[in-house]
Short mmCIF file of C-alpha atoms in Angstrom, two decimals:
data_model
loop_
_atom_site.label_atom_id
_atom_site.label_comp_id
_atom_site.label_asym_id
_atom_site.label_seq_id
_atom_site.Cartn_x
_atom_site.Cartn_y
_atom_site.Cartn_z
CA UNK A 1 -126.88 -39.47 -86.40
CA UNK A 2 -133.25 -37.72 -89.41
CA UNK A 3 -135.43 -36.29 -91.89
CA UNK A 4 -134.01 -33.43 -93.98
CA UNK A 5 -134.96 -31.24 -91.73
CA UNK A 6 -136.87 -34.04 -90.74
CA UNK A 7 -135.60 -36.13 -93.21
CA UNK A 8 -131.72 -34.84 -93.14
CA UNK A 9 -132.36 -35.57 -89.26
CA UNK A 10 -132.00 -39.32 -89.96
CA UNK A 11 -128.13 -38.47 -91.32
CA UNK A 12 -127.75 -36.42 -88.68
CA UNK A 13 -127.55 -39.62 -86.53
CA UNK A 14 -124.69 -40.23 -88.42
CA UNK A 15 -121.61 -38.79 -87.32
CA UNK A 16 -121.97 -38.48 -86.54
CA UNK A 17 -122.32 -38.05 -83.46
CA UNK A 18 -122.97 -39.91 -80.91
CA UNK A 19 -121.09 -42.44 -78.04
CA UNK A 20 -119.77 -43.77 -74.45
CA UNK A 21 -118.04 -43.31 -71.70
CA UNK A 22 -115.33 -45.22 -68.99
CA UNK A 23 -118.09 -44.66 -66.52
CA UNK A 24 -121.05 -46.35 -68.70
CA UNK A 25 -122.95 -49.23 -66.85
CA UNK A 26 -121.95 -52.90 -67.29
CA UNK A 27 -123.33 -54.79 -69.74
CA UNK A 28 -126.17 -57.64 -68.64
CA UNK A 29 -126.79 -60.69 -70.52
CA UNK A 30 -130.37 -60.97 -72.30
CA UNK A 31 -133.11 -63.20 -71.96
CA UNK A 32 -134.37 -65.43 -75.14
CA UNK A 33 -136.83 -64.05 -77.44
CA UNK A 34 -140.19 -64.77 -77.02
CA UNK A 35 -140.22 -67.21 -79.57
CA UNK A 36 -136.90 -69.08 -80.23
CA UNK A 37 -136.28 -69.81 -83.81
CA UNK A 38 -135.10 -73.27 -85.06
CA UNK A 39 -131.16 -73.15 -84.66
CA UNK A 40 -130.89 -74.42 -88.24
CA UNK A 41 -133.63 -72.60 -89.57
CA UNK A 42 -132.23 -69.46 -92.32
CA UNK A 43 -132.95 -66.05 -90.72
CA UNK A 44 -134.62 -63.10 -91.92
CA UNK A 45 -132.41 -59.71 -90.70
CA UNK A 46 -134.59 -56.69 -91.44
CA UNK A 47 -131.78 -53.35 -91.44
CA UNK A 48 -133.81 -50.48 -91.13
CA UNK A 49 -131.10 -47.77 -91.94
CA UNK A 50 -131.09 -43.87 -92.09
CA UNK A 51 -131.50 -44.46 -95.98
CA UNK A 52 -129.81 -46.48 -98.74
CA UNK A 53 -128.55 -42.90 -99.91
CA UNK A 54 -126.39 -42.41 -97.11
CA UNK A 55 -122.69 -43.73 -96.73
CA UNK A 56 -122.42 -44.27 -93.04
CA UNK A 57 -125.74 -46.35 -93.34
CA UNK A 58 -124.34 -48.35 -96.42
CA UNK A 59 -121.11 -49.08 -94.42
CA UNK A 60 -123.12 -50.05 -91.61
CA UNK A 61 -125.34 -52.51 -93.89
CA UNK A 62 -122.25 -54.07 -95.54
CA UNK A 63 -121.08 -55.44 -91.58
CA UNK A 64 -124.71 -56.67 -91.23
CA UNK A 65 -124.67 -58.43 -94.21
CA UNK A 66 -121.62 -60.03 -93.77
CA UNK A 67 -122.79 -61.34 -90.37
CA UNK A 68 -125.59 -62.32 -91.39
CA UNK A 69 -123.94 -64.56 -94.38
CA UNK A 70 -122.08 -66.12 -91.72
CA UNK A 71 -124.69 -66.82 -89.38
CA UNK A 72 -127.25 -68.35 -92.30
CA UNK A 73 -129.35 -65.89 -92.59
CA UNK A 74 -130.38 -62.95 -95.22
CA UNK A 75 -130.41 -59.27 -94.62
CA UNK A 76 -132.74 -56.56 -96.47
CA UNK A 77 -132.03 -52.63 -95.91
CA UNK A 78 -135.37 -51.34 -95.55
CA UNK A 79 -134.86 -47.68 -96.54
CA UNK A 80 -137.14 -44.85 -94.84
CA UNK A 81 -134.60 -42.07 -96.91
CA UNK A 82 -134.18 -40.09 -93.72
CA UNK A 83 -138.07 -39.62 -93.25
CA UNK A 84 -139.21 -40.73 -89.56
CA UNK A 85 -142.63 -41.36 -90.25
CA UNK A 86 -141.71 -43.55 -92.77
CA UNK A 87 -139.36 -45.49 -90.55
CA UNK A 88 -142.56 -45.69 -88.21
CA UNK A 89 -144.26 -47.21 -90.34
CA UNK A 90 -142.13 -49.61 -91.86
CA UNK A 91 -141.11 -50.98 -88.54
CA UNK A 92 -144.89 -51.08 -88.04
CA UNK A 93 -145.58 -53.21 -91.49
CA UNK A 94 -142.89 -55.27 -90.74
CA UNK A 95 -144.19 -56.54 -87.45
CA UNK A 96 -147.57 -57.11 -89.06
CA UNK A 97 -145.99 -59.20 -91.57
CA UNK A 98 -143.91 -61.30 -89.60
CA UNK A 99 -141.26 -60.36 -92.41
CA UNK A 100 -138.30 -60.28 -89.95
CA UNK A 101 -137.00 -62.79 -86.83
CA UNK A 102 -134.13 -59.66 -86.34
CA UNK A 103 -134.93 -56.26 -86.75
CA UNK A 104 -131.27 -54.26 -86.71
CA UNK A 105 -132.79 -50.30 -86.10
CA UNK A 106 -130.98 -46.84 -86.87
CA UNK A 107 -133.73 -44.84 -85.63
CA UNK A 108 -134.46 -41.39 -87.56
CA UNK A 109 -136.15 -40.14 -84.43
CA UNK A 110 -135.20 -41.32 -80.63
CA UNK A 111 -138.83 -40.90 -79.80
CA UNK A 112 -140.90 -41.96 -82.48
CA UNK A 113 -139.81 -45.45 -82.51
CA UNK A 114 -140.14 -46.55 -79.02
CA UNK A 115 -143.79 -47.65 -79.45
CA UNK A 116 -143.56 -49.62 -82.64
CA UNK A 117 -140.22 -51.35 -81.31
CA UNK A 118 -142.05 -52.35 -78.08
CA UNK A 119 -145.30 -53.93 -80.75
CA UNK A 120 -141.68 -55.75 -82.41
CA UNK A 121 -140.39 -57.51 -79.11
CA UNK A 122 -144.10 -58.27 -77.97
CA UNK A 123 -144.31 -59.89 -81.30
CA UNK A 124 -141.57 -61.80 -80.50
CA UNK A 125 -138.89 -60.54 -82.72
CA UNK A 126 -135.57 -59.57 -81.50
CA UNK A 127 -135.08 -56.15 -81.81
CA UNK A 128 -131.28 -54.46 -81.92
CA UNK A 129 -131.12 -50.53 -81.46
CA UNK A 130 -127.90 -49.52 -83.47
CA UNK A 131 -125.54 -46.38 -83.31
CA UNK A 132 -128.36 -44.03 -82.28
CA UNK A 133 -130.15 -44.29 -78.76
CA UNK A 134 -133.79 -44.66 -78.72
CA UNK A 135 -135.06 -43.34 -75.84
CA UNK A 136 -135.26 -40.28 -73.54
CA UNK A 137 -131.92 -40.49 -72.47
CA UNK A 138 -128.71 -40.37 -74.13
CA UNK A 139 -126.30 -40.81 -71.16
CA UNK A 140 -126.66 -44.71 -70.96
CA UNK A 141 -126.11 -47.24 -73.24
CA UNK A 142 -128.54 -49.85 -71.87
CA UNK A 143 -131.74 -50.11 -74.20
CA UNK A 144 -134.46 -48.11 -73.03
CA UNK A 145 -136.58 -50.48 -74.97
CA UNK A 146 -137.65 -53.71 -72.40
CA UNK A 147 -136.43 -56.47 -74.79
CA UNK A 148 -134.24 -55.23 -76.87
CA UNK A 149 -130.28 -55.03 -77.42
CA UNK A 150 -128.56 -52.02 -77.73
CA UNK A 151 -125.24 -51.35 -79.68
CA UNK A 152 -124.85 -47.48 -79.70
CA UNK A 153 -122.79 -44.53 -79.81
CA UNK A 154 -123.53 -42.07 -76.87
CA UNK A 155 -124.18 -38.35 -78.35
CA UNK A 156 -123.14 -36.72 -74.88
CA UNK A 157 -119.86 -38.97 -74.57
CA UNK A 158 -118.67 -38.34 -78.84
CA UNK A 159 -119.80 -34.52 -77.80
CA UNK A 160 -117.30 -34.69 -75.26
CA UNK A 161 -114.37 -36.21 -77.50
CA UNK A 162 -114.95 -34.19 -80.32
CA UNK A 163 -114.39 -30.85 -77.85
CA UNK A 164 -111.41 -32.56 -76.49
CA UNK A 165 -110.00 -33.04 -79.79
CA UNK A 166 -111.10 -29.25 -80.61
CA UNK A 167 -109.01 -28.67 -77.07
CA UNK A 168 -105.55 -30.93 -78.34
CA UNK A 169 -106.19 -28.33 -82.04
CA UNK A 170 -106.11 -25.04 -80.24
CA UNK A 171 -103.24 -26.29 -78.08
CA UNK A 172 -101.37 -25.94 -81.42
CA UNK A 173 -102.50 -22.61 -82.30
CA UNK A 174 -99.43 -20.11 -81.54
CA UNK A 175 -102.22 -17.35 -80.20
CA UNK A 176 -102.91 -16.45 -77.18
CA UNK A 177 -106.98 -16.99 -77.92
CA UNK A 178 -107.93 -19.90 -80.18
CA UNK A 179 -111.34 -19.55 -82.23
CA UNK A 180 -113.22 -22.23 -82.75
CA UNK A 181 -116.28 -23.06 -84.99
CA UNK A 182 -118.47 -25.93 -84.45
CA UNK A 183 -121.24 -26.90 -87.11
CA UNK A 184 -123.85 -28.71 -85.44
CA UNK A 185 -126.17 -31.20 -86.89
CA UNK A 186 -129.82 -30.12 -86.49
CA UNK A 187 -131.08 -27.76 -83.96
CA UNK A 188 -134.45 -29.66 -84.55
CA UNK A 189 -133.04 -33.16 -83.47
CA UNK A 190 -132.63 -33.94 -79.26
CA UNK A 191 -130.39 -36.14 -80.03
CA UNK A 192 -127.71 -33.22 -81.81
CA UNK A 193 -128.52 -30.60 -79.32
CA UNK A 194 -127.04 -33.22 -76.69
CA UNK A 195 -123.89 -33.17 -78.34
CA UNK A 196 -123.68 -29.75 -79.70
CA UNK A 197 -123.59 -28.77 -75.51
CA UNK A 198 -121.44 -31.80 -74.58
CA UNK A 199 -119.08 -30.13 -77.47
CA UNK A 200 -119.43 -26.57 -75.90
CA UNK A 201 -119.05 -27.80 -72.12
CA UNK A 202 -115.87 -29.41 -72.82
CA UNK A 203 -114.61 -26.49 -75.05
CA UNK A 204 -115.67 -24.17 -72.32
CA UNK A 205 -112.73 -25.75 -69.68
CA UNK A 206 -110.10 -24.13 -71.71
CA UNK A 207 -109.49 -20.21 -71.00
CA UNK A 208 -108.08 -20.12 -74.38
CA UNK A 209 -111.03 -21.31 -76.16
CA UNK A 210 -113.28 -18.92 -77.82
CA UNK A 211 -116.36 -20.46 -79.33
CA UNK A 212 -117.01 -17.81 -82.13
CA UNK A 213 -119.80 -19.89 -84.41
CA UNK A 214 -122.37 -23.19 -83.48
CA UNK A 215 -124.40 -22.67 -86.15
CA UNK A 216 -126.00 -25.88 -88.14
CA UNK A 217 -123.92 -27.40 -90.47
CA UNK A 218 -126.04 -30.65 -91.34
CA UNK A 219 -124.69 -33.86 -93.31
CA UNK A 220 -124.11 -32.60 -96.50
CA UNK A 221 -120.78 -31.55 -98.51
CA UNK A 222 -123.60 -28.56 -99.81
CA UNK A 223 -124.68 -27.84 -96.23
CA UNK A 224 -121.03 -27.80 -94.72
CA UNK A 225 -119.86 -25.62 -97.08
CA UNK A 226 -122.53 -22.91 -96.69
CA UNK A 227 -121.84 -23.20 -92.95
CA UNK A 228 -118.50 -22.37 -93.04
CA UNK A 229 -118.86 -19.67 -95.79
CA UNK A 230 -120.80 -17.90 -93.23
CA UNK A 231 -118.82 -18.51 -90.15
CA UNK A 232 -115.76 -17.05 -91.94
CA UNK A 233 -117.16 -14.05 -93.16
CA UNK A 234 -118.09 -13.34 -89.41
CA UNK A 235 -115.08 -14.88 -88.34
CA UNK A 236 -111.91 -14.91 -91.41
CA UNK A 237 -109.59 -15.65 -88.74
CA UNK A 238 -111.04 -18.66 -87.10
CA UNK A 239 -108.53 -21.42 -86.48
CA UNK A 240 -110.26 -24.81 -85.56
CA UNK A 241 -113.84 -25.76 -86.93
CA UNK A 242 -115.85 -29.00 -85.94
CA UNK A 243 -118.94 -30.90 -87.34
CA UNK A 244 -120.15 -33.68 -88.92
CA UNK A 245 -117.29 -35.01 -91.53
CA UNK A 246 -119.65 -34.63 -94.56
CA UNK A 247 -120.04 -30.95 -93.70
CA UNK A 248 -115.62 -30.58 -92.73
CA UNK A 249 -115.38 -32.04 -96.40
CA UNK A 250 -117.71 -29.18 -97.57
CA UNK A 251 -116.15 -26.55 -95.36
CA UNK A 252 -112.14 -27.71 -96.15
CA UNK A 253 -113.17 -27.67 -99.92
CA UNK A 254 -114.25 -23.95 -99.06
CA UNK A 255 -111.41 -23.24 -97.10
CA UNK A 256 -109.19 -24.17 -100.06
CA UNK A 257 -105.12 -23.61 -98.73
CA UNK A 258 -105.39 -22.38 -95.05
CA UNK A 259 -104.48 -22.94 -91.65
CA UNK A 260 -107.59 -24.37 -90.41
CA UNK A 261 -107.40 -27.47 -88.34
CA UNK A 262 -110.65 -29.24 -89.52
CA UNK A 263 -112.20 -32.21 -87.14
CA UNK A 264 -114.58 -34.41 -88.20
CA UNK A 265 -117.30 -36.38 -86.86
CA UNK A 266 -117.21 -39.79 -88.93
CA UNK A 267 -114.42 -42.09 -90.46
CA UNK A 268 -115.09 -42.43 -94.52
CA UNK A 269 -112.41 -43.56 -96.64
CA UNK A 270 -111.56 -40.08 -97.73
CA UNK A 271 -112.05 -38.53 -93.70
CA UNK A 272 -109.34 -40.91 -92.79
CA UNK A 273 -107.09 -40.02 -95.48
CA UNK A 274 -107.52 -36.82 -94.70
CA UNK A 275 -106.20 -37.08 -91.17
CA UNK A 276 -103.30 -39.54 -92.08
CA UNK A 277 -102.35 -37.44 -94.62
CA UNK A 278 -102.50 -34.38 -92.59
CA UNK A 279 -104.85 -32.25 -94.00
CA UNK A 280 -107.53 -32.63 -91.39
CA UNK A 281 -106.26 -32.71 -87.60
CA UNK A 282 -108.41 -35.48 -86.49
CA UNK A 283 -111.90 -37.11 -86.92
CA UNK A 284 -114.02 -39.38 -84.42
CA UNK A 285 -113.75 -43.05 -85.59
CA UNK A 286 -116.89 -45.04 -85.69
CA UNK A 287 -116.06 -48.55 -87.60
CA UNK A 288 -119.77 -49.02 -89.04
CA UNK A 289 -118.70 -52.08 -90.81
CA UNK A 290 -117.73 -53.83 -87.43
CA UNK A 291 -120.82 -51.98 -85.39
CA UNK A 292 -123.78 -53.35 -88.28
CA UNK A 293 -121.58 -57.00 -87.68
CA UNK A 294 -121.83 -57.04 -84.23
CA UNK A 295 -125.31 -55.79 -84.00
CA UNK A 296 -126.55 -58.96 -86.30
CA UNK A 297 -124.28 -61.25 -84.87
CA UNK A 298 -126.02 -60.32 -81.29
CA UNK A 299 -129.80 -59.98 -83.16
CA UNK A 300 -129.02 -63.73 -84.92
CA UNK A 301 -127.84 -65.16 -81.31
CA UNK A 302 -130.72 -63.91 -79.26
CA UNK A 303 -133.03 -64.97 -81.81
CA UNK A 304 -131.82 -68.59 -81.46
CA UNK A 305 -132.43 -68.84 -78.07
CA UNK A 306 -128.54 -67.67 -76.80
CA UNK A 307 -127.65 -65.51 -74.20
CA UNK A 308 -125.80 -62.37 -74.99
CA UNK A 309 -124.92 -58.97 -74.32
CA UNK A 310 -127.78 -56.02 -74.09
CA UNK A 311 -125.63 -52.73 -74.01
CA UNK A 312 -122.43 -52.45 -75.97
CA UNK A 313 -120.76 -49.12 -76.43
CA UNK A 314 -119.32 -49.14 -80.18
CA UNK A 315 -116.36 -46.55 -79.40
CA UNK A 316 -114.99 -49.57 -77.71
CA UNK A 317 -114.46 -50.89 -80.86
CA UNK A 318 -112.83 -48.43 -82.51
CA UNK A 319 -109.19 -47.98 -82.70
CA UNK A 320 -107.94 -45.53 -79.97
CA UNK A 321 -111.06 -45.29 -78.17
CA UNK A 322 -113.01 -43.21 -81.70
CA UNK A 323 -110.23 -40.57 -80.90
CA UNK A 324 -108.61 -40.48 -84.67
CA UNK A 325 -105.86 -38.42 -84.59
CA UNK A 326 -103.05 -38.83 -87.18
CA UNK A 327 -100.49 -40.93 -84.85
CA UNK A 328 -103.39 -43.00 -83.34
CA UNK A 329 -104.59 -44.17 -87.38
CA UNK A 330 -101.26 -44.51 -88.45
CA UNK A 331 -100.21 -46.81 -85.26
CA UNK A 332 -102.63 -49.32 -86.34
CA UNK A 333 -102.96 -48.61 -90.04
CA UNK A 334 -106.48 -47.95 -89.93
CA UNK A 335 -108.23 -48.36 -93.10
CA UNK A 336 -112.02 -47.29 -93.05
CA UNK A 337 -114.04 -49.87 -94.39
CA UNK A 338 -116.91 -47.49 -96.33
CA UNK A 339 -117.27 -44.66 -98.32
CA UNK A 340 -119.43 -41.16 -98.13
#
C-alpha cells in the first residue's frame, strides 16, 4: 500500500504491505458522529480507493459495496488513480459538498490526508481509515485522526511476517548460506521504507540469511520483472525473493522453471493458487473483500448514532493470522475473493 512514483505510491499501499501485531493496543469504542443520521434514512458511502485500476482496491470496493447493500445505503469509488493530490482534493470536494455521511479512505499518502480528514469529521461525517495508516506512526493501529475509525494493516508488523516467512524459505534451502532478494515498494513512500526494514530486521536474526538485493520492485507485473532481471544477473544463484505479489508474478514469470521460493505480499486469485499449488512458497493474506465490509459496516454504524470499534487490525481476519503458507490455505480452503 501511491502515485506512480507518486502515483504508483498509492498501489504501493497495497500489498501490500502493511499490518499488526499480538502486542497492538485494545480497541476503544467510538463516540457518535457529530451529526447522527436518521436510522432509516439511505446512506451515502464515499470509497476513496488507490484507483479503480487497481485489483486490491477493486476487491476492497466489492466488500464495501456489499455492506453497504445490506446496511441501506449506496457506495461510489471515488478514484484519485494513485495520484495523492488528487485524493486531497477529492476528499476536500467531497466535504464541501456534503456528498458523503461515510467516507471509507485508502490514503495514497499517510501525510497528506490528515488535514482534509480532520475538515471531514469536523463536518460531521464519519470518517474510516482503511488498510493504510494515516498518520506519523505506523506501529499502532488506533487512528491518529481524532474522530475517526481505523481498520488497517500495520506496515512494520506485515514487514515482520513477510521476513519470517523469508526465514521458514531459507530453512528449506540445503546450503549452508541462503540468499535472499527482497523487492521493495517505493523508496519514496514512509510508509514502504517501514516495512522494507521491518523485512530486513527480521531477516537479519538468522546467521544463515544473506540479504543480497532490496532494490524497488513496485506493483507492477512490468516493474517486478525488471527487478528481478537485475537482481539475478548480480545474483543467478539467489534462492528466496520477496515483494509485493504483483511484482513475484512479474519476477516468477522471469524466473521461468527454477528453484526460487517466491513470497508474496497480497492474496489475488492467481497469488493463492500459486501457493496451494506449490509454485510460490507463501504469500501474506489480506482478505480485502472482508476488510472494505467491515470498514462500511463500522462507517454505516457510527454514522447512525451506534457505538463501535475505533482500531481493528485486519490480519486478524485473515486465515492463519495473513501468514499464507500452502498447509495454512489448504486447511481452510481459502479462496481469495478478487482478482489482480
Amino acid at each position: 500500500m501511491k502515485n506512480i512514483k507518486q502515483s504508483a505510491a498509492a498501489a504501493a499501499l497495497i500489498g501490500l504491505a502493511l499490518l499488526t501485531s499480538a502486542c497492538s493496543p485494545p480497541t476503544q469504542a467510538a463516540a457518535g458522529p457529530a451529526s447522527t443520521a436518521d436510522a432509516g434514512k439511505p446512506l451515502n458511502v464515499g470509497f476513496f480507493g488507490f484507483a479503480k485500476s487497481n485489483g486490491f482496491a477493486q476487491g476492497t470496493f466489492l466488500g464495501v459495496q456489499q455492506a453497504a447493500k445490506a446496511n441501506n445505503a449506496s457506495a461510489t469509488f471515488v478514484d484519485p488513480n494513485f495520484n495523492a493530490q488528487t485524493q486531497v482534493q477529492q476528499i476536500q470536494d467531497a466535504v464541501t459538498s456534503k456528498q458523503f455521511e461515510v467516507m471509507v479512505v485508502q490514503a495514497n499518502d499517510n501525510q497528506a490526508l490528515i488535514a482534509p480528514l480532520q475538515q471531514a469529521v469536523q463536518a460531521g461525517i464519519t470518517v474510516v481509515v482503511e488498510f493504510s495508516v494515516i498518520g506519523p506512526k505506523f506501529d499502532t493501529i488506533q487512528p491518529q485522526v481524532p474522530g475517526a475509525i481505523s481498520i488497517v494493516d500495520l506496515p512494520i508488523s506485515n514487514g515482520k511476517m513477510l521476513g519470517q516467512m523469508g526465514k521458514d524459505a531459507c530453512a528449506k534451502v540445503a546450503k549452508d548460506t541462503c540468499k535472499v532478494a527482497y523487492l521493495e515498494g517505493f523508496k519514496s513512500l514512509p510508509l514502504d521504507n517501514a516495512r522494507t526494514e521491518a523485512v530486513k530486521a527480521e531477516l537479519a536474526t538468522d546467521p544463515k540469511i544473506k540479504l543480497v538485493a532490496s532494490v524497488e520492485g513496485g506493483y507492477t507485473q512490468d516493474s517486478g520483472r525488471q527487478a528481478f532481471q537485475n537482481v539475478s544477473q548480480a545474483n543467478p544463484d539467489v534462492d528466496v525473493v520477496i515483494g509485493a505479489s504483483q511484482a513475484i508474478t512479474g519476477a516468477a514469470a522471469a524466473a521461468g522453471n527454477s528453484n526460487i521460493k517466491f513470497i508474496g505480499n497480497g492474496a489475488s486469485t492467481s497469488n493463492v493458487e500459486a501457493v496451494r499449488s506449490g509454485k510460490w512458497f507463501s504469500i501474506y493474506v489480506s482478505d480485502v473483500v472482508a476488510n472494505g465490509a467491515k470498514a462500511t459496516e463500522l462507517g454505516l454504524a457510527k454514522a447512525r448514532g451506534q457505538q463501535v470499534e475505533t482500531a481493528v487490525d485486519e490480519s486478524s481476519l485473515a486465515p492463519n493470522k495473513a501468514k499464507g503458507t500452502k498447509e495454512a490455505l489448504d486447511a481452510v480452503n481459502y479462496v481469495s475473493k478478487y482478482s489482480d
